PDB file of C-alpha atoms in Angstrom:
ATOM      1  CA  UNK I   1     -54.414  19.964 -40.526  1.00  0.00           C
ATOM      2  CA  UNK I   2     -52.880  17.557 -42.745  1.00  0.00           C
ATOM      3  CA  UNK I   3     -50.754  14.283 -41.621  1.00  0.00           C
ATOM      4  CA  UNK I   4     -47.749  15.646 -42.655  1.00  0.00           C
ATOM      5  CA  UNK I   5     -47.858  19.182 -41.174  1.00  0.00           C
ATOM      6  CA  UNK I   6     -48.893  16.849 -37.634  1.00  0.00           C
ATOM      7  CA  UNK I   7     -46.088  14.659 -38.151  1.00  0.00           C
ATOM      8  CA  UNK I   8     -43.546  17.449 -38.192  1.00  0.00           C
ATOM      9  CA  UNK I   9     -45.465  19.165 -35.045  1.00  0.00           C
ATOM     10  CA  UNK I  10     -44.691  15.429 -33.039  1.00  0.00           C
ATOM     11  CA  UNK I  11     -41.534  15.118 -34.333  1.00  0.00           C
ATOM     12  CA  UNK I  12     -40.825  19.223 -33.674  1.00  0.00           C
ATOM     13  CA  UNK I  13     -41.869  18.323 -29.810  1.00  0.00           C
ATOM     14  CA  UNK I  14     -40.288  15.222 -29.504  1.00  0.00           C
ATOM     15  CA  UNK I  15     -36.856  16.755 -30.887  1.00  0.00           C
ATOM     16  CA  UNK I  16     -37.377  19.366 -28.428  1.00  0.00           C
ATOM     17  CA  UNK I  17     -37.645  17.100 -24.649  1.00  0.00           C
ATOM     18  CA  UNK I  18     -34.725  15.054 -26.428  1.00  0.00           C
ATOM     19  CA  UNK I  19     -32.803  18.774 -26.150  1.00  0.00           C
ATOM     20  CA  UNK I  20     -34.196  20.089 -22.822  1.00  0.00           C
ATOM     21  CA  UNK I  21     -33.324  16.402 -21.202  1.00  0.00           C
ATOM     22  CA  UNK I  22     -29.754  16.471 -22.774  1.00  0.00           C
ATOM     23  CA  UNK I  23     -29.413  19.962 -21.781  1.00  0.00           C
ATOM     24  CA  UNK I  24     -30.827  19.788 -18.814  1.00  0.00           C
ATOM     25  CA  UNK I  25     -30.827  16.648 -17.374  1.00  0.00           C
ATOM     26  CA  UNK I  26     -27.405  16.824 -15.713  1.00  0.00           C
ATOM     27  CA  UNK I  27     -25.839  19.745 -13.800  1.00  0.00           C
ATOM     28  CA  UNK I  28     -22.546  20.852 -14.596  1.00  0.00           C
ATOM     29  CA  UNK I  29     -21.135  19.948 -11.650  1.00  0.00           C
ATOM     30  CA  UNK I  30     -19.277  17.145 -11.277  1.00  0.00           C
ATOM     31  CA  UNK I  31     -20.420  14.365  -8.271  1.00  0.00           C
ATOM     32  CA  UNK I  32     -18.163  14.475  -5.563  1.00  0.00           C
ATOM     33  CA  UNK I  33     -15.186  11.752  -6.097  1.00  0.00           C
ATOM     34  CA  UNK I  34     -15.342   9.084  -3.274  1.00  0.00           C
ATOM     35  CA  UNK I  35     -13.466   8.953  -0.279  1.00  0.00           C
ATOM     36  CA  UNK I  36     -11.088   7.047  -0.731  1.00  0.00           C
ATOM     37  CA  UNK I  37     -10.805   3.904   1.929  1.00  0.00           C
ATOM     38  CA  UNK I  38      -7.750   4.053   4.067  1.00  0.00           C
ATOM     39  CA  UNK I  39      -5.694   1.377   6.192  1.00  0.00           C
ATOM     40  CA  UNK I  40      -3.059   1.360   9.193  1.00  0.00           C
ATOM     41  CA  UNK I  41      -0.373  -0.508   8.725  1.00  0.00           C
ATOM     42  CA  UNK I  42       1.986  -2.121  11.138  1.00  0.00           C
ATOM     43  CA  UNK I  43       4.839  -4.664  10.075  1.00  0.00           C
ATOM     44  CA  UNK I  44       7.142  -6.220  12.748  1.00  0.00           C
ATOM     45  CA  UNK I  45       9.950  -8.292  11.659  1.00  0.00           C
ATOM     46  CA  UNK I  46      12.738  -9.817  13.650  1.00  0.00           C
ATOM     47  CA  UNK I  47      16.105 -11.459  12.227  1.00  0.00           C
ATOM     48  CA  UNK I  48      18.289 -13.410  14.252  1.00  0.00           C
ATOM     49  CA  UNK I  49      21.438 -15.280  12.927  1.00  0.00           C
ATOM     50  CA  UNK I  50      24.446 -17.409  15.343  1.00  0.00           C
ATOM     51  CA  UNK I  51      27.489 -15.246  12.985  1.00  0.00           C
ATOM     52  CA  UNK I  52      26.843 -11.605  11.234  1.00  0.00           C
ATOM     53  CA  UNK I  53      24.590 -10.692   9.220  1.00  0.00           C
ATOM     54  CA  UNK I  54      26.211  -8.559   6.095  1.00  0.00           C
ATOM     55  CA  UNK I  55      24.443  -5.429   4.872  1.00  0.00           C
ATOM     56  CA  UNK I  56      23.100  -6.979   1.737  1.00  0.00           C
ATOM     57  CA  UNK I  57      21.865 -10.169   3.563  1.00  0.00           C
ATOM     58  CA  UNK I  58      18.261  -8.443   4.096  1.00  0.00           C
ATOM     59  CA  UNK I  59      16.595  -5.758   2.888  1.00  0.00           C
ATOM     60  CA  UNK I  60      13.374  -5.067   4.697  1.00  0.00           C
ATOM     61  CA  UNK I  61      11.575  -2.310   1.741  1.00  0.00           C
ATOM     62  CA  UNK I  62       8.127  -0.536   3.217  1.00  0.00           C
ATOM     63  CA  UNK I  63       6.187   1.812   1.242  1.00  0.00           C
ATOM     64  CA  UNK I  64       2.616   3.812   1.730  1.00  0.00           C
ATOM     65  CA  UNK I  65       0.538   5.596  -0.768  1.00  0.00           C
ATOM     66  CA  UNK I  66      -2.442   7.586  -1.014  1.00  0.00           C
ATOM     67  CA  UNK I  67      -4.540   8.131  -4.247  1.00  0.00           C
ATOM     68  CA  UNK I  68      -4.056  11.572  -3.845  1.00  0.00           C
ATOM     69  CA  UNK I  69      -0.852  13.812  -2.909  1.00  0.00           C
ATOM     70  CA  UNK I  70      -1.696  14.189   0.855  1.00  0.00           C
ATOM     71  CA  UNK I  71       1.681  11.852   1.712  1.00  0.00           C
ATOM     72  CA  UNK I  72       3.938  14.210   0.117  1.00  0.00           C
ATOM     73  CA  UNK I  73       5.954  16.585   2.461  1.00  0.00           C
ATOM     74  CA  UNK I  74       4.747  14.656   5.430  1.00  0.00           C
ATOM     75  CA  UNK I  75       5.926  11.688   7.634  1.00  0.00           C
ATOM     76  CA  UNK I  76       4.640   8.340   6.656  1.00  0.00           C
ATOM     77  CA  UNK I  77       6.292   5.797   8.733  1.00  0.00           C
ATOM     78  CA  UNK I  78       7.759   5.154  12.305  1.00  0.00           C
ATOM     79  CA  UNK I  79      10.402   2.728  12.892  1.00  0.00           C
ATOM     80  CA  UNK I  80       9.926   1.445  16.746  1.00  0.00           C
ATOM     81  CA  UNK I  81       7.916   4.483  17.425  1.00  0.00           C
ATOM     82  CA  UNK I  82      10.417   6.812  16.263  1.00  0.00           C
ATOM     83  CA  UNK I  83       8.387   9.021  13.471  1.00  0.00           C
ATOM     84  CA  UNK I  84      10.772   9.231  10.720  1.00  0.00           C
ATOM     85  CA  UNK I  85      11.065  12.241   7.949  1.00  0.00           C
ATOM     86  CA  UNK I  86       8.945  12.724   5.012  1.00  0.00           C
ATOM     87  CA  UNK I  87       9.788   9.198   3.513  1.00  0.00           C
ATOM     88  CA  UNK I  88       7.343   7.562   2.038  1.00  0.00           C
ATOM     89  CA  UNK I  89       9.575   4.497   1.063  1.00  0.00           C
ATOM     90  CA  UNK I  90      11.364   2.605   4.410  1.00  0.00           C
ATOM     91  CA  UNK I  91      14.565   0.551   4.106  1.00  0.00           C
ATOM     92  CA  UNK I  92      16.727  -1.968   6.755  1.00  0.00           C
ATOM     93  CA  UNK I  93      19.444  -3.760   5.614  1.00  0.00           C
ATOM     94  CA  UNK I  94      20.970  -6.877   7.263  1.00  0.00           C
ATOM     95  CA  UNK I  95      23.620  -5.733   9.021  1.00  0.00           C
ATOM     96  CA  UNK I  96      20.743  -3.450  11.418  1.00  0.00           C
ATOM     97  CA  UNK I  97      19.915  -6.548  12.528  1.00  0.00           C
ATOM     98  CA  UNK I  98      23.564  -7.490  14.328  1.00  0.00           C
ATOM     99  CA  UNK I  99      23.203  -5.066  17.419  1.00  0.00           C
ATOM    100  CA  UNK I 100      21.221  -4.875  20.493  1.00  0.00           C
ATOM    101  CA  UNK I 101      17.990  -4.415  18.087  1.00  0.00           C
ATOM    102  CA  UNK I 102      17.185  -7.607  16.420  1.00  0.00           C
ATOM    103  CA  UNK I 103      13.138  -6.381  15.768  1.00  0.00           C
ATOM    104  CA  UNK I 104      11.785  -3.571  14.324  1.00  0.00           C
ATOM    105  CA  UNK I 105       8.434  -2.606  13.770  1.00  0.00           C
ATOM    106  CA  UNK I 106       7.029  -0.170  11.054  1.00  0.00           C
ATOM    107  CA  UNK I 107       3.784   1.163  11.336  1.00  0.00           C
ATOM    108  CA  UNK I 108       2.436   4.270   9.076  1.00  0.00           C
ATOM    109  CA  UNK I 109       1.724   7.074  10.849  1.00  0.00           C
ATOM    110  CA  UNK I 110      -1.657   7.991   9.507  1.00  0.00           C
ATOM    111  CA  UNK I 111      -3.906   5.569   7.845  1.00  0.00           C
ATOM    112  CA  UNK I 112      -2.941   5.205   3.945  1.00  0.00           C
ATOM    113  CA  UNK I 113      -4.714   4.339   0.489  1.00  0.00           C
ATOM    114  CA  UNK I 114      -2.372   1.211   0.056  1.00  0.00           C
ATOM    115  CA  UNK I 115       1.044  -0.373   1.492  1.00  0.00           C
ATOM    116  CA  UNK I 116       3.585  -2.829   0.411  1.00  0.00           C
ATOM    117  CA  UNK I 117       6.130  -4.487   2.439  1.00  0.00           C
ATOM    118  CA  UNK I 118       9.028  -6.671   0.499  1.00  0.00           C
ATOM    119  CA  UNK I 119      11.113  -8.513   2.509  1.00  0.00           C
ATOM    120  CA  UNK I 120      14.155 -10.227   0.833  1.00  0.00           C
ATOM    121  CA  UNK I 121      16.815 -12.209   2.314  1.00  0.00           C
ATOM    122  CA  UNK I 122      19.775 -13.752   0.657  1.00  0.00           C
ATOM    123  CA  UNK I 123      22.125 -15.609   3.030  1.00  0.00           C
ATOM    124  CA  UNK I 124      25.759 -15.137   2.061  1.00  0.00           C
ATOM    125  CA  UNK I 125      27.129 -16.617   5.527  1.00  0.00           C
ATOM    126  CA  UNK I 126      27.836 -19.463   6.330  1.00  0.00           C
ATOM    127  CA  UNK I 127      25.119 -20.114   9.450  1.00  0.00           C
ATOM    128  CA  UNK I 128      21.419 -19.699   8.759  1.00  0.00           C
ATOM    129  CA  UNK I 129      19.269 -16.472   8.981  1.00  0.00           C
ATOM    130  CA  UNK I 130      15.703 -16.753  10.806  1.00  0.00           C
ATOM    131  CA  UNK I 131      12.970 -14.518   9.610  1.00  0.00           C
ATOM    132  CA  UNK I 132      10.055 -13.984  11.863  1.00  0.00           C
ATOM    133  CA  UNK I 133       7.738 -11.302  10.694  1.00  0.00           C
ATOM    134  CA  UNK I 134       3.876 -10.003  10.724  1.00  0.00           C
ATOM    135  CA  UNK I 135       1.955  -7.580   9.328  1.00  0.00           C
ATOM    136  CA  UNK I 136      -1.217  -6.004  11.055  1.00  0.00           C
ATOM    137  CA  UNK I 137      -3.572  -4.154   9.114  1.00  0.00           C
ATOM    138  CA  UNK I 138      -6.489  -2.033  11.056  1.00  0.00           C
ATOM    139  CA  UNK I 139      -5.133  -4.192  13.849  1.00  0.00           C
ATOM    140  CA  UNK I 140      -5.767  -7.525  12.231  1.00  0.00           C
ATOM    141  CA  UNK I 141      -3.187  -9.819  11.473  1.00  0.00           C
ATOM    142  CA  UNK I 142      -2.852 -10.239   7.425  1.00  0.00           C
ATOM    143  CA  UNK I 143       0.450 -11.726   7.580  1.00  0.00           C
ATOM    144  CA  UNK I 144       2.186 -14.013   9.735  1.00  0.00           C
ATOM    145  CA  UNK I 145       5.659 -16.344   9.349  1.00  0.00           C
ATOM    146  CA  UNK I 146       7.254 -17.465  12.435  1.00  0.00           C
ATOM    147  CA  UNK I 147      10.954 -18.896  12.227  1.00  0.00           C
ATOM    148  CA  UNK I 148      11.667 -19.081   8.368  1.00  0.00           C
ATOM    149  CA  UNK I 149      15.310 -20.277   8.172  1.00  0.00           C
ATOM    150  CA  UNK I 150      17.098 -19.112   5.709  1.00  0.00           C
ATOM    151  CA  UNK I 151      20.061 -21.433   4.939  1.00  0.00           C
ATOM    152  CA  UNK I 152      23.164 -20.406   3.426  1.00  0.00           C
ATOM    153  CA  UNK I 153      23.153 -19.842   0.135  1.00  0.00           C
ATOM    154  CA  UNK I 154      19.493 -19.699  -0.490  1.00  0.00           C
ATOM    155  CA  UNK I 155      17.504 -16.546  -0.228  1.00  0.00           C
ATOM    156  CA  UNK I 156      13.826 -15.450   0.435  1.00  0.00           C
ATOM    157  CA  UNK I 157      12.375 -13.149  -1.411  1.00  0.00           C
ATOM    158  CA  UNK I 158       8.303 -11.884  -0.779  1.00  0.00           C
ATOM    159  CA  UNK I 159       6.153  -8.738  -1.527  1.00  0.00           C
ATOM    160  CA  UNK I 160       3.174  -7.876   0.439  1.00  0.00           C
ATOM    161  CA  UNK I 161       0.440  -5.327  -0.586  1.00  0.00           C
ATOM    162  CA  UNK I 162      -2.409  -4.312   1.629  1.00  0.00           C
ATOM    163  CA  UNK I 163      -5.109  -2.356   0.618  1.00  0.00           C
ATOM    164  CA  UNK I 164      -8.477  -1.199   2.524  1.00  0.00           C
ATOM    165  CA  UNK I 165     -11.223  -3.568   1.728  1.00  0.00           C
TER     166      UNK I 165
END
């Protein structure tokens, strides 16, 4: 056998475990995607004030979200234990906050993907707002501001957002 005709034979074999390795070396099914990590989320906030608090002196905004659909078309939050609808996105404005109920707490219903809590305030009166609010995630505290004052004319404005670790 000459050099050349052996040459071709090596490079023949070698072309061929390069094909049955790409051909072969991976299945064509597709590894299973990860779970994805999930979190329980439970936000308390409490706002007093000594005169009213207008509509648009707070808005409280909570929302949840999974990497995948499974929130749609079912509840995602409770509002003092009260499971609400299929709303994924949570709202209180200030004048909630006048009543008998001056705290609420939202907590998701199932553990989800990721959450985010925005709390604004924007005082318009003419006596001070207080802010006291926490957020627990898997049951530990993440979040905590006791007795922010809010004086008139000045506002507060924060987002939150909580993801499993």
């Amino acid at each position: 056998m000459g050099i050349k005709k052996v040459k071709n034979i090596v490079w023949g074999l070698c072309l061929a475990a390069i094909a049955s390795f790409t051909f072969t070396g991976c299945s064509k099914k597709n590894d299973p995607a990860p779970e994805e990590k999930k979190v329980a989320v439970k936000f308390t906030v409490t706002a007093t004030s000594a005169g009213v608090i207008d509509e648009t002196d707070i808005t409280i905004q909570a929302a949840a979200a999974n990497g995948d659909a499974s929130q749609y078309g079912a509840p995602v939050w409770k509002i003092n234990g009260v499971t609400q609808n299929n709303e994924d996105n949570i709202f209180l404005k200030g004048n909630q906050f006048n009543g008998s109920t001056k705290t609420y707490v939202l907590e998701t219903v199932k553990p989800f993907g990721m959450a985010t809590i925005g709390v604004e305030c924007t005082n318009r009166g003419t006596t001070p707002i207080t802010l006291t609010f926490n957020t627990q995630v898997d049951g530990k505290v993440q979040t905590n501001v006791e007795n922010l004052k809010v004086m008139p004319g000045e506002g507060y404005d924060k987002q939150f957002t909580y993801t499993a670790n």
